[in-house]
PDB file of C-alpha atoms in Angstrom:
ATOM      1  CA  MET A  55       5.702 -13.334 -12.678  1.00 45.00           C
ATOM      2  CA  ASN A  56       2.226 -12.967 -14.590  1.00 42.00           C
ATOM      3  CA  SER A  57       0.408 -10.746 -12.454  1.00 48.00           C
ATOM      4  CA  LEU A  58      -2.957 -11.892 -14.094  1.00 52.00           C
ATOM      5  CA  LEU A  59      -3.044 -15.358 -12.745  1.00 61.00           C
ATOM      6  CA  PRO A  60      -4.898 -15.725  -9.282  1.00 76.00           C
ATOM      7  CA  HIS A  61      -3.105 -15.575  -6.280  1.00 87.00           C
ATOM      8  CA  THR A  62      -3.573 -15.471  -2.463  1.00 96.00           C
ATOM      9  CA  GLY A  63      -2.035 -13.122   0.181  1.00 97.00           C
ATOM     10  CA  ILE A  64      -2.183 -11.513   3.605  1.00 96.00           C
ATOM     11  CA  TRP A  65      -2.012  -7.820   4.846  1.00 96.00           C
ATOM     12  CA  LEU A  66      -0.441  -6.540   7.668  1.00 95.00           C
ATOM     13  CA  PHE A  67      -0.588  -3.588   9.905  1.00 91.00           C
ATOM     14  CA  PRO A  68       3.195  -2.902  11.023  1.00 94.00           C
ATOM     15  CA  GLU A  69       2.475  -3.246  14.751  1.00 92.00           C
ATOM     16  CA  ALA A  70       4.299  -6.030  15.605  1.00 95.00           C
ATOM     17  CA  PRO A  71       7.757  -6.208  16.753  1.00 97.00           C
ATOM     18  CA  ALA A  72       9.708  -6.430  13.617  1.00 98.00           C
ATOM     19  CA  PRO A  73      11.795  -9.865  14.489  1.00 98.00           C
ATOM     20  CA  GLN A  74       7.741 -11.343  14.592  1.00 98.00           C
ATOM     21  CA  LEU A  75       6.650  -9.727  11.595  1.00 98.00           C
ATOM     22  CA  VAL A  76       9.785 -11.199   9.675  1.00 98.00           C
ATOM     23  CA  GLU A  77       8.436 -14.541  11.135  1.00 98.00           C
ATOM     24  CA  VAL A  78       5.121 -14.469  10.212  1.00 98.00           C
ATOM     25  CA  ILE A  79       6.222 -13.502   6.578  1.00 98.00           C
ATOM     26  CA  GLN A  80       8.345 -16.622   6.708  1.00 98.00           C
ATOM     27  CA  GLU A  81       4.777 -18.725   8.344  1.00 98.00           C
ATOM     28  CA  ALA A  82       3.068 -17.068   5.128  1.00 98.00           C
ATOM     29  CA  GLU A  83       5.294 -18.780   2.538  1.00 98.00           C
ATOM     30  CA  ALA A  84       5.231 -21.983   4.602  1.00 98.00           C
ATOM     31  CA  VAL A  85       1.667 -22.012   4.459  1.00 98.00           C
ATOM     32  CA  GLY A  86       1.507 -21.484   0.534  1.00 97.00           C
ATOM     33  CA  LEU A  87       0.458 -17.960   0.462  1.00 97.00           C
ATOM     34  CA  ASP A  88       1.915 -15.993  -2.545  1.00 97.00           C
ATOM     35  CA  GLU A  89       2.195 -12.623  -1.418  1.00 98.00           C
ATOM     36  CA  LEU A  90       2.390 -10.588   1.587  1.00 98.00           C
ATOM     37  CA  TRP A  91       1.757  -7.091   2.050  1.00 98.00           C
ATOM     38  CA  LEU A  92       3.099  -4.373   4.929  1.00 98.00           C
ATOM     39  CA  GLY A  93       1.508  -1.230   5.570  1.00 95.00           C
ATOM     40  CA  ASP A  94       3.111   2.104   5.424  1.00 96.00           C
ATOM     41  CA  GLU A  95       1.668   3.828   8.595  1.00 88.00           C
ATOM     42  CA  GLY A  96       3.591   6.518   9.601  1.00 85.00           C
ATOM     43  CA  PRO A  97       5.780   5.691  12.534  1.00 90.00           C
ATOM     44  CA  ALA A  98       4.709   2.254  12.957  1.00 92.00           C
ATOM     45  CA  ARG A  99       7.397  -0.431  12.288  1.00 96.00           C
ATOM     46  CA  GLU A 100       9.218   0.727   8.932  1.00 97.00           C
ATOM     47  CA  PRO A 101       8.006  -2.054   6.322  1.00 97.00           C
ATOM     48  CA  PHE A 102      10.826  -1.438   3.708  1.00 98.00           C
ATOM     49  CA  SER A 103      13.286  -2.324   6.324  1.00 98.00           C
ATOM     50  CA  VAL A 104      11.033  -5.842   7.686  1.00 98.00           C
ATOM     51  CA  LEU A 105      10.763  -6.650   3.763  1.00 98.00           C
ATOM     52  CA  SER A 106      14.485  -6.605   3.080  1.00 98.00           C
ATOM     53  CA  ALA A 107      14.879  -8.971   6.139  1.00 98.00           C
ATOM     54  CA  ALA A 108      12.284 -10.954   5.135  1.00 98.00           C
ATOM     55  CA  ALA A 109      13.403 -10.911   1.342  1.00 98.00           C
ATOM     56  CA  VAL A 110      16.784 -12.987   2.578  1.00 98.00           C
ATOM     57  CA  LYS A 111      14.777 -15.774   4.918  1.00 98.00           C
ATOM     58  CA  THR A 112      12.227 -16.385   1.933  1.00 98.00           C
ATOM     59  CA  SER A 113      12.327 -17.802  -1.253  1.00 98.00           C
ATOM     60  CA  GLN A 114       9.013 -17.595  -2.808  1.00 98.00           C
ATOM     61  CA  ILE A 115       6.388 -15.019  -1.527  1.00 98.00           C
ATOM     62  CA  LEU A 116       5.846 -11.785  -3.610  1.00 98.00           C
ATOM     63  CA  LEU A 117       6.777  -8.889  -0.428  1.00 98.00           C
ATOM     64  CA  GLY A 118       4.872  -5.533  -0.851  1.00 98.00           C
ATOM     65  CA  VAL A 119       4.521  -2.238   0.420  1.00 98.00           C
ATOM     66  CA  GLY A 120       0.824  -1.364   1.004  1.00 95.00           C
ATOM     67  CA  ILE A 121       0.452   1.268   0.337  1.00 95.00           C
ATOM     68  CA  THR A 122       3.223   4.110   0.697  1.00 97.00           C
ATOM     69  CA  ASN A 123       2.540   7.389  -0.616  1.00 97.00           C
ATOM     70  CA  PRO A 124       4.444  10.394  -1.830  1.00 97.00           C
ATOM     71  CA  TYR A 125       4.715  12.813   0.953  1.00 97.00           C
ATOM     72  CA  VAL A 126       5.971  11.081   3.722  1.00 96.00           C
ATOM     73  CA  ARG A 127       8.526   9.251   0.997  1.00 96.00           C
ATOM     74  CA  THR A 128       9.656  10.810  -1.970  1.00 96.00           C
ATOM     75  CA  PRO A 129       9.508   8.809  -5.091  1.00 98.00           C
ATOM     76  CA  GLY A 130      13.040   8.167  -6.293  1.00 97.00           C
ATOM     77  CA  LEU A 131      13.709   7.090  -2.337  1.00 97.00           C
ATOM     78  CA  ALA A 132      10.868   4.585  -1.925  1.00 98.00           C
ATOM     79  CA  ALA A 133      11.742   3.438  -5.622  1.00 98.00           C
ATOM     80  CA  SER A 134      15.286   2.612  -4.640  1.00 98.00           C
ATOM     81  CA  SER A 135      14.079   1.431  -1.019  1.00 98.00           C
ATOM     82  CA  MET A 136      12.165  -1.075  -2.659  1.00 98.00           C
ATOM     83  CA  LEU A 137      14.441  -1.759  -5.705  1.00 98.00           C
ATOM     84  CA  THR A 138      16.724  -2.748  -3.338  1.00 98.00           C
ATOM     85  CA  VAL A 139      13.828  -5.464  -1.559  1.00 98.00           C
ATOM     86  CA  HIS A 140      13.655  -6.445  -5.366  1.00 98.00           C
ATOM     87  CA  GLU A 141      17.212  -7.354  -5.559  1.00 98.00           C
ATOM     88  CA  LEU A 142      17.482  -9.176  -1.999  1.00 98.00           C
ATOM     89  CA  SER A 143      14.354 -11.218  -2.880  1.00 98.00           C
ATOM     90  CA  GLY A 144      15.577 -12.492  -6.342  1.00 98.00           C
ATOM     91  CA  GLY A 145      12.683 -10.132  -8.041  1.00 98.00           C
ATOM     92  CA  ARG A 146       9.908 -10.768  -5.952  1.00 98.00           C
ATOM     93  CA  ALA A 147       8.802  -6.826  -4.439  1.00 98.00           C
ATOM     94  CA  LEU A 148       5.544  -4.763  -5.178  1.00 98.00           C
ATOM     95  CA  LEU A 149       5.661  -1.451  -4.830  1.00 98.00           C
ATOM     96  CA  GLY A 150       1.866   0.090  -3.468  1.00 98.00           C
ATOM     97  CA  VAL A 151       1.579   3.828  -3.660  1.00 98.00           C
ATOM     98  CA  GLY A 152      -1.610   6.037  -3.240  1.00 97.00           C
ATOM     99  CA  ALA A 153      -2.548   9.175  -1.550  1.00 93.00           C
ATOM    100  CA  GLY A 154      -1.904   8.347   2.000  1.00 89.00           C
ATOM    101  CA  GLY A 155      -4.395   8.549   4.680  1.00 81.00           C
ATOM    102  CA  GLN A 156      -4.190  10.634   7.908  1.00 79.00           C
ATOM    103  CA  MET A 157      -3.403   7.775  10.070  1.00 80.00           C
ATOM    104  CA  SER A 158      -0.102   7.905   7.834  1.00 85.00           C
ATOM    105  CA  LEU A 159       0.214  11.740   7.461  1.00 89.00           C
ATOM    106  CA  ASN A 160      -0.953  13.046  10.437  1.00 84.00           C
ATOM    107  CA  PRO A 161       1.728  12.144  12.509  1.00 87.00           C
ATOM    108  CA  PHE A 162       4.422  14.269  10.660  1.00 92.00           C
ATOM    109  CA  GLY A 163       1.467  17.323  10.097  1.00 92.00           C
ATOM    110  CA  LEU A 164       1.342  16.048   6.609  1.00 93.00           C
ATOM    111  CA  GLU A 165      -1.354  16.811   4.073  1.00 92.00           C
ATOM    112  CA  ALA A 166      -2.286  14.576   0.696  1.00 92.00           C
ATOM    113  CA  VAL A 167      -2.376  17.767  -1.956  1.00 94.00           C
ATOM    114  CA  ALA A 168      -3.072  17.105  -5.126  1.00 96.00           C
ATOM    115  CA  PRO A 169      -2.969  13.149  -4.231  1.00 95.00           C
ATOM    116  CA  ALA A 170      -4.051  12.336  -7.686  1.00 96.00           C
ATOM    117  CA  SER A 171      -1.265  14.099  -9.807  1.00 97.00           C
ATOM    118  CA  GLU A 172       1.254  13.793  -7.056  1.00 98.00           C
ATOM    119  CA  THR A 173       0.425   9.865  -7.090  1.00 98.00           C
ATOM    120  CA  GLU A 174       0.900   9.882 -10.822  1.00 98.00           C
ATOM    121  CA  ARG A 175       4.022  11.986 -10.845  1.00 98.00           C
ATOM    122  CA  PHE A 176       5.449   9.170  -8.173  1.00 98.00           C
ATOM    123  CA  ILE A 177       4.656   6.108 -10.466  1.00 98.00           C
ATOM    124  CA  ASP A 178       6.582   8.262 -13.145  1.00 98.00           C
ATOM    125  CA  ILE A 179       9.985   8.971 -11.119  1.00 98.00           C
ATOM    126  CA  ALA A 180       9.691   5.194  -9.510  1.00 98.00           C
ATOM    127  CA  ARG A 181       9.533   3.553 -13.030  1.00 98.00           C
ATOM    128  CA  ALA A 182      12.478   5.973 -14.544  1.00 98.00           C
ATOM    129  CA  VAL A 183      14.505   4.878 -11.288  1.00 98.00           C
ATOM    130  CA  ALA A 184      13.125   1.406 -12.184  1.00 98.00           C
ATOM    131  CA  GLN A 185      14.459   1.400 -15.540  1.00 98.00           C
ATOM    132  CA  GLY A 186      17.483   3.211 -15.331  1.00 98.00           C
ATOM    133  CA  ARG A 187      16.628   6.409 -17.146  1.00 98.00           C
ATOM    134  CA  SER A 188      16.226  10.228 -16.449  1.00 98.00           C
ATOM    135  CA  THR A 189      13.013  12.109 -15.936  1.00 98.00           C
ATOM    136  CA  ASP A 190      11.220  15.091 -14.726  1.00 97.00           C
ATOM    137  CA  GLY A 191      12.069  15.208 -10.782  1.00 96.00           C
ATOM    138  CA  TYR A 192      14.871  12.206 -11.270  1.00 97.00           C
ATOM    139  CA  HIS A 193      18.290  12.365 -12.891  1.00 97.00           C
ATOM    140  CA  HIS A 194      19.552   8.900 -13.278  1.00 97.00           C
ATOM    141  CA  GLN A 195      22.923   7.843 -11.945  1.00 96.00           C
ATOM    142  CA  ASP A 196      25.419   5.181 -13.001  1.00 96.00           C
ATOM    143  CA  HIS A 197      25.725   3.964  -9.478  1.00 96.00           C
ATOM    144  CA  ALA A 198      21.896   3.498  -9.026  1.00 97.00           C
ATOM    145  CA  ILE A 199      20.275   0.382  -8.524  1.00 98.00           C
ATOM    146  CA  THR A 200      17.515  -0.709 -11.360  1.00 98.00           C
ATOM    147  CA  GLU A 201      15.049  -3.487 -11.805  1.00 98.00           C
ATOM    148  CA  ALA A 202      17.852  -4.923 -13.691  1.00 97.00           C
ATOM    149  CA  ASP A 203      19.708  -5.980 -10.793  1.00 97.00           C
ATOM    150  CA  ALA A 204      17.105  -8.495  -9.768  1.00 97.00           C
ATOM    151  CA  GLY A 205      16.539  -9.811 -13.301  1.00 97.00           C
ATOM    152  CA  SER A 206      12.859  -8.558 -13.708  1.00 97.00           C
ATOM    153  CA  PRO A 207      10.313  -5.815 -13.897  1.00 98.00           C
ATOM    154  CA  MET A 208       9.245  -4.296 -10.378  1.00 98.00           C
ATOM    155  CA  PRO A 209       5.481  -4.245 -10.462  1.00 98.00           C
ATOM    156  CA  ILE A 210       3.813  -1.041  -9.258  1.00 98.00           C
ATOM    157  CA  TYR A 211       0.207  -0.658  -7.705  1.00 98.00           C
ATOM    158  CA  VAL A 212      -1.909   1.983  -6.890  1.00 98.00           C
ATOM    159  CA  GLY A 213      -4.094   1.899  -3.876  1.00 97.00           C
ATOM    160  CA  GLY A 214      -7.381   4.245  -3.768  1.00 93.00           C
ATOM    161  CA  ARG A 215     -11.011   4.290  -2.730  1.00 90.00           C
ATOM    162  CA  GLY A 216     -12.400   6.651  -5.254  1.00 92.00           C
ATOM    163  CA  PRO A 217     -12.639   7.060  -9.406  1.00 95.00           C
ATOM    164  CA  ARG A 218      -9.471   9.530  -9.838  1.00 96.00           C
ATOM    165  CA  LEU A 219      -6.867   6.745  -8.052  1.00 97.00           C
ATOM    166  CA  ASN A 220      -8.397   3.887  -9.542  1.00 97.00           C
ATOM    167  CA  THR A 221      -8.620   5.128 -12.858  1.00 98.00           C
ATOM    168  CA  LEU A 222      -4.958   6.246 -13.030  1.00 98.00           C
ATOM    169  CA  ALA A 223      -3.931   3.113 -11.863  1.00 98.00           C
ATOM    170  CA  SER A 224      -6.018   1.230 -14.824  1.00 98.00           C
ATOM    171  CA  ALA A 225      -4.021   4.034 -17.112  1.00 98.00           C
ATOM    172  CA  LYS A 226      -0.295   3.567 -15.834  1.00 98.00           C
ATOM    173  CA  ALA A 227      -0.032   1.055 -13.225  1.00 98.00           C
ATOM    174  CA  ASP A 228       0.882  -2.708 -13.323  1.00 98.00           C
ATOM    175  CA  GLY A 229      -2.090  -2.921 -10.241  1.00 98.00           C
ATOM    176  CA  ALA A 230      -4.566  -1.438  -8.138  1.00 98.00           C
ATOM    177  CA  PHE A 231      -4.252  -2.273  -4.518  1.00 98.00           C
ATOM    178  CA  VAL A 232      -8.215  -2.475  -3.429  1.00 96.00           C
ATOM    179  CA  ALA A 233      -8.779  -2.254   0.601  1.00 92.00           C
ATOM    180  CA  GLY A 234     -10.058  -0.418   3.885  1.00 84.00           C
ATOM    181  CA  MET A 235     -13.412  -0.102   2.339  1.00 84.00           C
ATOM    182  CA  PRO A 236     -16.645  -2.042   3.031  1.00 84.00           C
ATOM    183  CA  PRO A 237     -17.655  -5.182   0.311  1.00 89.00           C
ATOM    184  CA  PHE A 238     -20.484  -3.184  -1.092  1.00 88.00           C
ATOM    185  CA  ARG A 239     -17.959  -1.214  -3.051  1.00 89.00           C
ATOM    186  CA  TYR A 240     -15.639  -3.904  -4.361  1.00 94.00           C
ATOM    187  CA  ASP A 241     -17.532  -3.901  -7.564  1.00 95.00           C
ATOM    188  CA  GLU A 242     -17.588  -0.198  -8.662  1.00 95.00           C
ATOM    189  CA  VAL A 243     -13.869   0.531  -7.344  1.00 96.00           C
ATOM    190  CA  ILE A 244     -12.566  -2.661  -9.275  1.00 97.00           C
ATOM    191  CA  GLY A 245     -14.340  -1.238 -12.407  1.00 98.00           C
ATOM    192  CA  TRP A 246     -12.954   2.087 -12.173  1.00 97.00           C
ATOM    193  CA  ALA A 247      -9.336   0.161 -11.922  1.00 98.00           C
ATOM    194  CA  ARG A 248     -10.265  -1.558 -14.720  1.00 98.00           C
ATOM    195  CA  SER A 249     -11.513   0.669 -16.843  1.00 98.00           C
ATOM    196  CA  GLU A 250      -8.877   1.314 -19.467  1.00 97.00           C
ATOM    197  CA  ARG A 251      -6.822  -2.138 -18.985  1.00 97.00           C
ATOM    198  CA  PRO A 252      -7.588  -5.521 -17.270  1.00 95.00           C
ATOM    199  CA  ILE A 253      -4.782  -4.906 -14.679  1.00 97.00           C
ATOM    200  CA  ASP A 254      -4.278  -7.277 -11.810  1.00 97.00           C
ATOM    201  CA  ILE A 255      -6.204  -6.355  -8.374  1.00 97.00           C
ATOM    202  CA  ALA A 256      -5.073  -7.006  -5.126  1.00 97.00           C
ATOM    203  CA  LEU A 257      -8.202  -7.061  -2.865  1.00 96.00           C
ATOM    204  CA  TYR A 258      -8.129  -7.300   0.876  1.00 94.00           C
ATOM    205  CA  PRO A 259     -11.005  -7.082   3.046  1.00 90.00           C
ATOM    206  CA  SER A 260     -10.484  -6.193   6.641  1.00 81.00           C
ATOM    207  CA  VAL A 261     -10.824  -9.322   8.676  1.00 79.00           C
ATOM    208  CA  ALA A 262     -11.529  -9.868  12.793  1.00 73.00           C
ATOM    209  CA  PHE A 263     -11.840 -13.177  14.121  1.00 75.00           C
ATOM    210  CA  ASP A 264     -12.852 -11.858  17.698  1.00 81.00           C
ATOM    211  CA  GLU A 265     -14.670  -9.194  19.900  1.00 82.00           C
ATOM    212  CA  GLU A 266     -11.311  -7.999  21.179  1.00 80.00           C
ATOM    213  CA  ALA A 267      -9.884  -7.888  17.691  1.00 70.00           C
ATOM    214  CA  ILE A 268     -12.764  -5.851  16.476  1.00 67.00           C
ATOM    215  CA  GLU A 269     -12.060  -3.853  19.480  1.00 71.00           C
ATOM    216  CA  HIS A 270      -8.148  -3.650  18.993  1.00 65.00           C
ATOM    217  CA  HIS A 271      -8.227  -2.673  14.928  1.00 63.00           C
ATOM    218  CA  ARG A 272     -11.598  -0.084  15.516  1.00 63.00           C
ATOM    219  CA  PRO A 273      -9.239   3.059  15.462  1.00 65.00           C
ATOM    220  CA  GLU A 274      -7.850   1.789  12.113  1.00 64.00           C
ATOM    221  CA  MET A 275     -11.400   1.271  10.659  1.00 65.00           C
ATOM    222  CA  ILE A 276     -12.505   5.108  11.675  1.00 61.00           C
ATOM    223  CA  TRP A 277      -9.393   6.749  10.031  1.00 59.00           C
ATOM    224  CA  ALA A 278     -10.275   4.299   6.771  1.00 65.00           C
ATOM    225  CA  LEU A 279     -14.047   5.259   6.783  1.00 63.00           C
ATOM    226  CA  LEU A 280     -12.720   9.123   7.102  1.00 62.00           C
ATOM    227  CA  ASP A 281     -10.728   8.864   4.068  1.00 65.00           C
ATOM    228  CA  ALA A 282     -12.778   7.183   2.278  1.00 64.00           C
ATOM    229  CA  PRO A 283     -15.146   8.942  -0.109  1.00 68.00           C
ATOM    230  CA  PRO A 284     -18.092  10.957   2.043  1.00 68.00           C
ATOM    231  CA  ASP A 285     -20.992   8.498   0.535  1.00 69.00           C
ATOM    232  CA  THR A 286     -19.520   5.333   1.931  1.00 65.00           C
ATOM    233  CA  ALA A 287     -20.076   6.835   5.747  1.00 62.00           C
ATOM    234  CA  SER A 288     -23.654   7.544   4.162  1.00 67.00           C
ATOM    235  CA  ALA A 289     -24.245   3.884   2.968  1.00 67.00           C
ATOM    236  CA  LEU A 290     -23.364   2.917   6.185  1.00 62.00           C
ATOM    237  CA  GLY A 291     -25.391   4.915   8.265  1.00 68.00           C
ATOM    238  CA  LEU A 292     -22.569   6.700   9.996  1.00 66.00           C
ATOM    239  CA  ASP A 293     -22.144  10.924  10.497  1.00 68.00           C
ATOM    240  CA  GLN A 294     -18.886  12.606   8.897  1.00 69.00           C
ATOM    241  CA  ALA A 295     -18.988  14.515  11.958  1.00 71.00           C
ATOM    242  CA  GLU A 296     -18.562  11.790  14.576  1.00 65.00           C
ATOM    243  CA  LEU A 297     -16.655  10.141  12.346  1.00 62.00           C
ATOM    244  CA  ALA A 298     -14.189  13.194  12.540  1.00 65.00           C
ATOM    245  CA  ALA A 299     -14.747  13.627  16.448  1.00 69.00           C
ATOM    246  CA  ALA A 300     -13.800  10.047  16.991  1.00 59.00           C
ATOM    247  CA  ALA A 301     -10.585  10.528  14.617  1.00 58.00           C
ATOM    248  CA  GLU A 302      -9.469  13.782  17.042  1.00 61.00           C
ATOM    249  CA  ASP A 303     -10.217  11.552  20.060  1.00 61.00           C
ATOM    250  CA  LEU A 304      -7.735   9.222  19.041  1.00 56.00           C
ATOM    251  CA  ARG A 305      -5.267  11.857  17.379  1.00 56.00           C
ATOM    252  CA  SER A 306      -5.443  13.989  20.775  1.00 59.00           C
ATOM    253  CA  GLY A 307      -5.303  10.224  23.324  1.00 59.00           C
ATOM    254  CA  ASN A 308      -8.896  10.763  24.901  1.00 57.00           C
ATOM    255  CA  ALA A 309     -10.320   7.668  22.796  1.00 54.00           C
TER     256      ALA A 309
END
């Protein structure tokens, strides 16, 4: 796979029943999409499991986790899980990692401590697992799965909204996963992600096609804006304290 070739795809929040998600992935391939990403959003459907099921029912579409994080999943386990999808699919897996937002961390009582360094550590360990070698935090075992079992390297993407994670992506990852932000920030974020190397950009705007969909997805947007840099909310005329209050209402079930 040449990651720099243009391709089209879709990102899904994994809230639908797992069999339905697998069917949607099959349909995405049937209509000619090149890739499909599933979010790793806490206690929603488990993306690695869904993508494993889809891997044996598809033949061409790339299958990505967009994105997991170093707090909910340890790097070595996340890498071996996605390498299993890579093997089942014949080399079509994409592993996305980032700091993790409040929607994925809060249900487990977790916080994103030192997100840039933890994401870098995740990349280093995941690459070591994929390449079948030991590194700080991982001791290779002879029985361990590697990307050689799928016959091709497994790309790693970094998802982030600020400069530190995107410049990390530019330095160490195969691509940047750009999503969960208003379009006026795309140029700046992609600039950070390509500041050192011209890596692939997986750009996924959020889309709602009617008022019902807007209301259904409004909570996701609140969490995304709360996780974004403060200047994003300011540029949209939103108050950070009001966003935090709305998120707390969602968390407590009062919304």
